[in-house]
Amino acid sequence: MVACTRRPVELFSEGTRLAAEIFMPERPSPNGFPAILLCHGWGGLKDHLARYAGKFAEAGYAAMTFDYRGWGESDGRVIAARDVPPLREAGERTLNVRVLREIVDPVDQTTDIRNCLAYLASEPGVDAGRIGIWGTSYGGGHAVFTAGHDDRIKVAVAQIGGFGFPPEHREWARGRAADKARGLIDTIVPQNGVDGVEGLKGTPDVARMAEHSQLQAAARVSVPTLIIDAEYEELNNRLEHGFAAYMMIRQNAPAEYHTYPCKHYDVYEEYFDPSTDLALGWFDKYL
């Protein structure tokens, strides 16, 4: 293990400022360090992943954590208030706006991930040809989605991931989308709207979730992928999420599926060391 540095950075995702941190090994690397982008889950913050990023950096990897737009230290997405005049000319305007925060929107979040990836790949001291992605909980699904759509990702690790929207609720969610489009409801402003999930922070944009499938993206993944699950997962049916993703990925790339005898949140505490060591072993082997 080597010492590492931790540095806050600011980047832009489709014009929205994101807060992030770069963890780097202190020792020099003439060819650049392999790098890992870390993606947290539903309601998570970059600070929650600092201990993972620090461990990766101590093992010789550059690592990056970040807050999704509208979460933690990142700016919220800005939309015009409904009573403003039509915005039909380009350029700067002064007007009333609404700031959206703590929305769980997989489309925005995966866009943020790809912009963070662009930043990380251009970071001095990083080998842009050796970038892996690690995600946990809802971010585990995002990691697989990104690996299936972006060839800059060479290795993926998805921990206790969520991989899609329940199909039995899709028509209901599409009804939400229609009501939003017609201006009949405004479920995502303010926070904790009518579709909030008990026990989870933030408001899911179910209209966007219904049309976004991390599981379908798994069929596109062609890079080595490790899926880590909780055997007694209580938030999702792991056989329909992590295991199903593994079964798709293994047809096109090296893949492993590993479980720990615990529930979802136990992976962060009781199984932190073994799960992180397992992920590091995977990155060491393929990155």
Coordinates of N, CA, C and O in Angstrom, one line a residue, residues 130-275:
R130 N -6.8 2.8 -19.4 CA -7.1 1.8 -18.4 C -8.0 2.4 -17.3 O -7.6 2.8 -16.2
I131 N -9.3 2.5 -17.6 CA -10.3 3.1 -16.7 C -11.3 2.0 -16.4 O -11.9 1.4 -17.3
G132 N -11.6 1.8 -15.1 CA -12.6 0.9 -14.7 C -13.7 1.7 -14.0 O -13.6 2.9 -13.7
I133 N -14.8 1.1 -13.8 CA -16.0 1.7 -13.1 C -16.4 0.8 -12.0 O -16.5 -0.5 -12.1
W134 N -16.8 1.3 -10.9 CA -17.3 0.6 -9.7 C -18.5 1.4 -9.2 O -18.5 2.6 -9.1
G135 N -19.6 0.6 -9.0 CA -20.8 1.2 -8.6 C -21.5 0.4 -7.5 O -21.3 -0.8 -7.5
T136 N -22.2 1.0 -6.6 CA -22.9 0.3 -5.6 C -24.4 0.7 -5.5 O -24.8 1.8 -5.8
S137 N -25.2 -0.3 -5.1 CA -26.7 -0.1 -5.0 C -27.2 0.4 -6.4 O -26.9 -0.2 -7.4
Y138 N -28.0 1.4 -6.4 CA -28.5 1.9 -7.7 C -27.4 2.3 -8.7 O -27.5 2.1 -9.9
G139 N -26.2 2.7 -8.1 CA -25.1 3.0 -8.9 C -24.4 1.7 -9.5 O -23.7 1.8 -10.4
G140 N -24.7 0.6 -8.9 CA -24.2 -0.7 -9.5 C -24.8 -0.9 -10.8 O -24.2 -1.3 -11.8
G141 N -26.1 -0.7 -10.9 CA -26.8 -0.8 -12.2 C -26.3 0.3 -13.2 O -26.1 0.0 -14.4
H142 N -26.0 1.5 -12.7 CA -25.4 2.5 -13.5 C -24.0 2.1 -14.1 O -23.7 2.4 -15.2
A143 N -23.3 1.4 -13.2 CA -21.9 1.0 -13.7 C -22.0 0.0 -14.9 O -21.3 0.2 -15.8
V144 N -23.0 -0.9 -14.8 CA -23.2 -1.8 -15.9 C -23.7 -1.1 -17.1 O -23.3 -1.4 -18.2
F145 N -24.7 -0.2 -16.9 CA -25.2 0.6 -18.0 C -24.1 1.3 -18.7 O -24.0 1.3 -20.0
T146 N -23.2 2.0 -18.0 CA -22.2 2.7 -18.6 C -21.2 1.8 -19.3 O -20.7 2.1 -20.4
A147 N -20.9 0.7 -18.7 CA -19.9 -0.3 -19.3 C -20.5 -0.8 -20.7 O -19.8 -1.1 -21.6
G148 N -21.8 -0.9 -20.7 CA -22.5 -1.3 -22.0 C -22.6 -0.3 -23.0 O -23.0 -0.6 -24.2
H149 N -22.3 1.0 -22.7 CA -22.5 2.1 -23.7 C -21.3 2.9 -23.9 O -21.3 3.8 -24.8
D150 N -20.2 2.7 -23.2 CA -19.1 3.6 -23.3 C -17.8 2.7 -23.4 O -17.4 2.1 -22.4
D151 N -17.1 2.8 -24.5 CA -16.0 1.9 -24.7 C -14.7 2.4 -24.0 O -13.7 1.7 -24.0
R152 N -14.8 3.5 -23.3 CA -13.7 3.9 -22.4 C -13.6 3.0 -21.2 O -12.5 3.0 -20.5
I153 N -14.7 2.4 -20.8 CA -14.7 1.5 -19.6 C -14.1 0.2 -20.0 O -14.6 -0.5 -20.9
K154 N -13.0 -0.3 -19.3 CA -12.4 -1.5 -19.6 C -12.7 -2.6 -18.6 O -12.5 -3.8 -19.0
V155 N -13.2 -2.3 -17.4 CA -13.5 -3.2 -16.4 C -14.6 -2.7 -15.6 O -14.7 -1.4 -15.3
A156 N -15.5 -3.5 -15.1 CA -16.7 -3.0 -14.3 C -16.9 -3.9 -13.0 O -16.7 -5.1 -13.1
V157 N -17.2 -3.3 -11.9 CA -17.6 -3.9 -10.7 C -19.0 -3.3 -10.3 O -19.1 -2.1 -10.1
A158 N -20.0 -4.2 -10.1 CA -21.3 -3.7 -9.6 C -21.6 -4.4 -8.3 O -21.7 -5.6 -8.3
Q159 N -21.8 -3.6 -7.3 CA -22.0 -4.1 -5.9 C -23.5 -3.9 -5.5 O -24.0 -2.8 -5.6
I160 N -24.2 -4.9 -5.1 CA -25.6 -4.9 -4.6 C -26.4 -4.0 -5.5 O -27.1 -3.1 -5.0
G161 N -26.3 -4.2 -6.8 CA -26.9 -3.3 -7.7 C -28.4 -3.4 -8.0 O -29.0 -4.5 -7.8
G162 N -29.0 -2.3 -8.4 CA -30.4 -2.3 -8.9 C -30.3 -2.2 -10.4 O -29.6 -1.4 -10.9
F163 N -31.1 -3.0 -11.1 CA -30.9 -3.1 -12.6 C -32.2 -2.8 -13.4 O -32.3 -3.2 -14.5
G164 N -33.2 -2.1 -12.8 CA -34.3 -1.7 -13.6 C -35.5 -1.5 -12.8 O -35.6 -1.6 -11.6
F165 N -36.6 -1.1 -13.5 CA -37.9 -0.7 -13.0 C -38.8 -1.9 -13.0 O -38.8 -2.6 -14.0
P166 N -39.6 -2.1 -12.0 CA -40.5 -3.3 -12.0 C -41.4 -3.2 -13.2 O -42.2 -2.2 -13.4
P167 N -41.4 -4.2 -14.1 CA -42.3 -4.1 -15.3 C -43.8 -4.0 -15.0 O -44.5 -3.5 -15.8
E168 N -44.2 -4.6 -13.8 CA -45.6 -4.5 -13.5 C -46.1 -3.1 -13.2 O -47.3 -2.8 -13.2
H169 N -45.2 -2.2 -13.0 CA -45.5 -0.8 -12.7 C -45.3 0.1 -13.9 O -45.4 1.4 -13.7
R170 N -44.9 -0.4 -15.0 CA -44.5 0.5 -16.1 C -45.7 1.3 -16.7 O -45.5 2.5 -17.0
E171 N -46.8 0.7 -16.8 CA -48.0 1.5 -17.3 C -48.3 2.6 -16.4 O -48.7 3.7 -16.8
W172 N -48.3 2.4 -15.1 CA -48.6 3.4 -14.1 C -47.5 4.5 -14.2 O -47.9 5.7 -14.2
A173 N -46.3 4.2 -14.4 CA -45.2 5.2 -14.6 C -45.4 6.0 -15.9 O -45.1 7.2 -15.9
R174 N -45.8 5.3 -16.9 CA -46.1 6.0 -18.1 C -47.2 7.0 -18.0 O -47.3 8.0 -18.7
G175 N -48.2 6.6 -17.2 CA -49.2 7.6 -16.8 C -48.7 8.8 -16.2 O -49.1 10.0 -16.4
R176 N -47.7 8.6 -15.3 CA -47.0 9.8 -14.6 C -46.4 10.6 -15.7 O -46.4 11.9 -15.6
A177 N -45.7 10.0 -16.7 CA -45.0 10.7 -17.7 C -46.0 11.6 -18.5 O -45.8 12.7 -18.9
A178 N -47.2 11.0 -18.8 CA -48.2 11.8 -19.6 C -48.7 12.9 -18.8 O -48.9 14.1 -19.3
D179 N -49.0 12.7 -17.5 CA -49.4 13.8 -16.6 C -48.4 14.9 -16.5 O -48.8 16.1 -16.5
K180 N -47.1 14.5 -16.4 CA -46.1 15.5 -16.4 C -46.0 16.3 -17.7 O -45.9 17.6 -17.6
A181 N -46.1 15.6 -18.8 CA -46.0 16.3 -20.1 C -47.1 17.3 -20.3 O -47.0 18.4 -20.9
R182 N -48.3 17.0 -19.7 CA -49.5 17.9 -19.9 C -49.5 18.9 -18.8 O -50.5 19.8 -18.8
G183 N -48.6 18.9 -17.9 CA -48.6 19.9 -16.8 C -49.6 19.6 -15.7 O -50.0 20.5 -15.0
L184 N -50.2 18.4 -15.7 CA -51.2 18.1 -14.7 C -50.7 17.9 -13.3 O -51.4 18.1 -12.3
I185 N -49.5 17.4 -13.2 CA -48.8 17.1 -11.9 C -47.4 17.6 -12.0 O -46.8 17.8 -13.1
D186 N -46.9 17.8 -10.9 CA -45.5 18.2 -10.8 C -44.8 17.4 -9.6 O -44.6 17.9 -8.5
T187 N -44.6 16.2 -9.9 CA -44.3 15.2 -8.8 C -42.8 15.4 -8.3 O -42.5 14.8 -7.3
I188 N -42.0 16.1 -9.1 CA -40.6 16.1 -8.7 C -40.1 17.4 -8.0 O -39.0 17.6 -7.7
V189 N -41.0 18.3 -7.9 CA -40.7 19.6 -7.2 C -41.9 19.9 -6.2 O -43.0 19.9 -6.7
P190 N -41.7 20.1 -5.0 CA -40.4 20.0 -4.3 C -40.0 18.5 -4.0 O -40.7 17.6 -4.5
Q191 N -39.0 18.3 -3.2 CA -38.5 17.0 -2.9 C -39.6 16.2 -2.2 O -40.5 16.7 -1.6
N192 N -39.3 14.9 -2.1 CA -40.2 14.0 -1.4 C -41.7 14.1 -1.9 O -42.6 14.3 -1.1
G193 N -41.8 14.0 -3.2 CA -43.1 14.1 -3.8 C -44.0 12.9 -3.6 O -43.6 12.0 -2.8
V194 N -45.0 12.8 -4.4 CA -46.0 11.7 -4.2 C -45.4 10.3 -4.4 O -46.0 9.3 -4.0
D195 N -44.3 10.2 -5.1 CA -43.7 8.9 -5.5 C -42.5 8.6 -4.6 O -41.7 7.7 -5.0
G196 N -42.3 9.3 -3.5 CA -41.2 9.0 -2.6 C -41.3 7.5 -2.1 O -42.4 6.9 -2.0
V197 N -40.1 6.9 -1.8 CA -40.0 5.6 -1.3 C -39.7 5.6 0.2 O -38.7 6.2 0.6
E198 N -40.5 4.9 0.9 CA -40.3 4.9 2.4 C -39.0 4.3 2.7 O -38.5 3.3 2.2
G199 N -38.3 5.1 3.6 CA -36.9 4.7 4.0 C -35.8 5.1 3.1 O -34.6 4.9 3.5
L200 N -36.1 5.7 2.0 CA -35.1 6.1 1.1 C -35.2 7.6 0.8 O -36.3 8.2 0.6
K201 N -34.1 8.3 0.9 CA -34.1 9.8 0.7 C -34.3 10.1 -0.8 O -33.8 9.5 -1.6
G202 N -35.0 11.2 -1.0 CA -35.1 11.7 -2.4 C -36.4 11.2 -3.0 O -37.1 10.4 -2.5
T203 N -36.7 11.8 -4.2 CA -37.9 11.5 -5.0 C -37.5 10.8 -6.3 O -36.8 11.4 -7.1
P204 N -38.0 9.6 -6.5 CA -37.7 9.0 -7.8 C -38.5 9.6 -8.9 O -39.7 9.8 -8.7
D205 N -37.9 9.8 -10.1 CA -38.7 10.2 -11.2 C -39.1 9.0 -12.0 O -38.4 8.4 -12.8
V206 N -40.2 8.4 -11.6 CA -40.6 7.1 -12.1 C -40.9 7.1 -13.6 O -40.7 6.1 -14.2
A207 N -41.3 8.3 -14.1 CA -41.5 8.4 -15.5 C -40.2 8.1 -16.3 O -40.3 7.5 -17.4
R208 N -39.1 8.6 -15.8 CA -37.8 8.4 -16.4 C -37.3 7.0 -16.2 O -36.7 6.3 -17.0
M209 N -37.6 6.5 -14.9 CA -37.1 5.1 -14.6 C -37.7 4.1 -15.4 O -37.1 3.1 -15.8
A210 N -39.0 4.2 -15.8 CA -39.7 3.2 -16.5 C -39.1 3.0 -17.9 O -39.3 1.9 -18.5
E211 N -38.5 3.9 -18.5 CA -37.9 3.8 -19.8 C -36.4 3.6 -19.8 O -35.8 3.7 -20.9
H212 N -35.9 3.3 -18.7 CA -34.4 3.2 -18.5 C -34.1 1.8 -17.9 O -34.5 1.5 -16.8
S213 N -33.4 1.0 -18.7 CA -33.2 -0.4 -18.2 C -31.7 -0.7 -18.1 O -31.0 -0.8 -19.2
Q214 N -31.2 -0.8 -16.9 CA -29.8 -1.2 -16.7 C -29.6 -2.7 -17.2 O -28.5 -3.0 -17.6
L215 N -30.6 -3.5 -17.0 CA -30.5 -4.9 -17.3 C -30.4 -5.1 -18.8 O -29.6 -5.9 -19.2
Q216 N -31.1 -4.3 -19.6 CA -31.0 -4.5 -21.0 C -29.6 -4.1 -21.5 O -29.0 -4.7 -22.4
A217 N -29.0 -3.1 -20.8 CA -27.6 -2.7 -21.1 C -26.6 -3.8 -20.8 O -25.5 -3.9 -21.5
A218 N -26.9 -4.7 -19.9 CA -26.0 -5.8 -19.5 C -25.7 -6.7 -20.7 O -24.6 -7.2 -20.9
A219 N -26.7 -6.8 -21.6 CA -26.5 -7.6 -22.8 C -25.4 -7.0 -23.8 O -24.9 -7.7 -24.7
R220 N -25.1 -5.7 -23.6 CA -24.2 -5.0 -24.4 C -22.7 -5.0 -23.8 O -21.8 -4.6 -24.5
V221 N -22.6 -5.4 -22.6 CA -21.3 -5.4 -21.9 C -20.4 -6.4 -22.5 O -20.7 -7.6 -22.6
S222 N -19.2 -5.9 -22.8 CA -18.2 -6.8 -23.4 C -16.8 -6.7 -22.7 O -15.8 -7.1 -23.2
V223 N -16.8 -6.2 -21.4 CA -15.6 -6.1 -20.6 C -15.8 -6.9 -19.4 O -16.9 -7.2 -18.9
P224 N -14.7 -7.3 -18.8 CA -14.7 -8.2 -17.6 C -15.6 -7.5 -16.5 O -15.3 -6.3 -16.1
T225 N -16.5 -8.2 -15.9 CA -17.5 -7.6 -15.0 C -17.6 -8.5 -13.8 O -17.9 -9.7 -13.9
L226 N -17.5 -7.9 -12.6 CA -17.7 -8.6 -11.3 C -19.0 -8.1 -10.7 O -19.2 -6.9 -10.6
I227 N -19.9 -9.0 -10.4 CA -21.2 -8.7 -9.7 C -21.1 -9.2 -8.3 O -20.9 -10.4 -8.0
I228 N -21.3 -8.3 -7.3 CA -21.3 -8.6 -5.9 C -22.7 -8.4 -5.4 O -23.2 -7.3 -5.5
D229 N -23.2 -9.4 -4.7 CA -24.6 -9.3 -4.2 C -24.6 -9.7 -2.7 O -23.8 -10.4 -2.2
A230 N -25.7 -9.2 -2.0 CA -26.1 -9.7 -0.7 C -27.0 -10.9 -0.9 O -28.0 -10.8 -1.5
E231 N -26.6 -12.0 -0.3 CA -27.4 -13.2 -0.4 C -28.9 -13.0 0.0 O -29.8 -13.6 -0.6
Y232 N -29.1 -12.2 1.1 CA -30.4 -12.0 1.6 C -30.9 -10.6 1.3 O -31.5 -9.9 2.1
E233 N -30.6 -10.1 0.1 CA -31.0 -8.8 -0.4 C -32.5 -8.6 -0.2 O -33.3 -9.4 -0.6
E234 N -32.8 -7.4 0.5 CA -34.2 -7.2 0.8 C -34.8 -6.0 0.0 O -36.0 -5.9 0.0
L235 N -34.0 -5.3 -0.8 CA -34.5 -4.2 -1.6 C -34.9 -4.6 -3.0 O -35.8 -4.0 -3.6
N236 N -34.3 -5.6 -3.5 CA -34.6 -6.2 -4.8 C -34.5 -7.7 -4.8 O -33.9 -8.3 -3.9
N237 N -35.1 -8.3 -5.7 CA -34.9 -9.8 -5.9 C -33.6 -9.9 -6.7 O -33.5 -9.6 -7.9
R238 N -32.6 -10.4 -6.0 CA -31.2 -10.4 -6.6 C -31.2 -11.3 -7.8 O -30.4 -11.1 -8.7
L239 N -32.0 -12.3 -7.9 CA -32.0 -13.2 -9.0 C -32.5 -12.5 -10.3 O -32.1 -12.8 -11.4
E240 N -33.4 -11.5 -10.1 CA -33.9 -10.7 -11.2 C -33.1 -9.5 -11.5 O -33.3 -8.8 -12.5
H241 N -32.1 -9.2 -10.7 CA -31.2 -8.0 -10.8 C -29.8 -8.4 -11.1 O -29.4 -8.7 -12.2
G242 N -29.0 -8.5 -10.0 CA -27.6 -8.8 -10.1 C -27.3 -10.1 -10.9 O -26.5 -10.2 -11.8
F243 N -28.0 -11.2 -10.5 CA -27.7 -12.5 -11.1 C -28.2 -12.5 -12.5 O -27.5 -13.1 -13.4
A244 N -29.3 -11.9 -12.8 CA -29.8 -11.8 -14.2 C -28.8 -11.0 -15.1 O -28.5 -11.4 -16.2
A245 N -28.2 -9.9 -14.5 CA -27.2 -9.2 -15.3 C -25.9 -10.0 -15.5 O -25.4 -10.0 -16.6
Y246 N -25.5 -10.8 -14.5 CA -24.4 -11.6 -14.6 C -24.6 -12.7 -15.8 O -23.7 -12.9 -16.6
M247 N -25.8 -13.3 -15.8 CA -26.1 -14.3 -16.8 C -26.0 -13.7 -18.2 O -25.6 -14.4 -19.2
M248 N -26.4 -12.5 -18.4 CA -26.2 -11.8 -19.7 C -24.8 -11.5 -20.0 O -24.3 -11.8 -21.1
I249 N -24.1 -10.9 -19.1 CA -22.7 -10.5 -19.3 C -21.8 -11.6 -19.6 O -20.9 -11.6 -20.5
R250 N -22.0 -12.8 -18.9 CA -21.1 -13.9 -19.1 C -21.1 -14.5 -20.5 O -20.2 -15.2 -20.9
Q251 N -22.1 -14.2 -21.3 CA -22.1 -14.6 -22.7 C -21.2 -13.9 -23.6 O -20.8 -14.4 -24.6
N252 N -20.7 -12.7 -23.1 CA -19.9 -11.9 -24.0 C -18.6 -11.5 -23.4 O -17.8 -10.9 -24.1
A253 N -18.4 -11.7 -22.1 CA -17.2 -11.3 -21.4 C -16.9 -12.1 -20.2 O -17.8 -12.7 -19.7
P254 N -15.7 -12.1 -19.7 CA -15.4 -12.7 -18.4 C -16.3 -12.1 -17.3 O -16.4 -10.9 -17.2
A255 N -16.9 -12.9 -16.5 CA -17.8 -12.4 -15.5 C -17.8 -13.4 -14.3 O -17.7 -14.6 -14.5
E256 N -18.0 -12.8 -13.1 CA -18.1 -13.6 -11.9 C -19.3 -13.0 -11.1 O -19.6 -11.8 -11.1
Y257 N -19.9 -13.9 -10.4 CA -21.0 -13.5 -9.5 C -20.7 -14.0 -8.1 O -20.5 -15.2 -7.9
H258 N -20.7 -13.1 -7.1 CA -20.3 -13.5 -5.7 C -21.3 -12.9 -4.8 O -21.7 -11.7 -4.9
T259 N -21.7 -13.7 -3.8 CA -22.6 -13.2 -2.7 C -22.0 -13.3 -1.4 O -21.1 -14.1 -1.1
Y260 N -22.4 -12.4 -0.5 CA -22.1 -12.5 0.9 C -23.3 -12.8 1.7 O -24.4 -12.4 1.4
P261 N -23.2 -13.6 2.8 CA -24.4 -14.0 3.6 C -24.9 -12.9 4.5 O -24.8 -12.9 5.7
C262 N -25.5 -11.9 3.8 CA -26.0 -10.7 4.6 C -27.1 -10.0 3.8 O -27.5 -10.5 2.7
K263 N -27.6 -8.9 4.4 CA -28.6 -8.1 3.7 C -27.8 -6.9 3.1 O -26.6 -6.8 3.2
H264 N -28.6 -6.1 2.4 CA -28.1 -5.0 1.5 C -27.0 -4.1 2.2 O -25.9 -4.1 1.8
Y265 N -27.4 -3.5 3.3 CA -26.5 -2.5 3.9 C -25.4 -3.1 4.7 O -24.4 -2.4 5.0
D266 N -25.4 -4.4 5.0 CA -24.3 -5.1 5.7 C -23.0 -5.1 4.8 O -21.9 -5.2 5.4
V267 N -23.2 -5.0 3.5 CA -22.0 -5.0 2.6 C -21.1 -3.8 2.9 O -19.9 -3.9 2.8
Y268 N -21.7 -2.7 3.4 CA -20.9 -1.5 3.6 C -20.2 -1.6 5.0 O -19.3 -0.8 5.2
E269 N -20.6 -2.4 5.8 CA -20.0 -2.5 7.2 C -19.3 -3.8 7.4 O -18.1 -3.9 7.3
E270 N -20.1 -4.8 7.7 CA -19.5 -6.1 8.1 C -18.6 -6.7 6.9 O -17.6 -7.3 7.2
Y271 N -19.0 -6.4 5.7 CA -18.3 -7.0 4.5 C -17.6 -6.0 3.7 O -17.3 -6.2 2.5
F272 N -17.3 -4.9 4.3 CA -16.6 -3.8 3.6 C -15.2 -4.3 3.1 O -14.9 -4.2 1.9
D273 N -14.4 -4.8 4.0 CA -13.1 -5.3 3.6 C -13.1 -6.4 2.6 O -12.4 -6.3 1.6
P274 N -13.8 -7.5 2.8 CA -13.8 -8.6 1.9 C -14.3 -8.2 0.5 O -13.8 -8.6 -0.6
S275 N -15.4 -7.3 0.5 CA -16.0 -6.9 -0.8 C -15.0 -6.0 -1.6 O -14.9 -6.1 -2.8

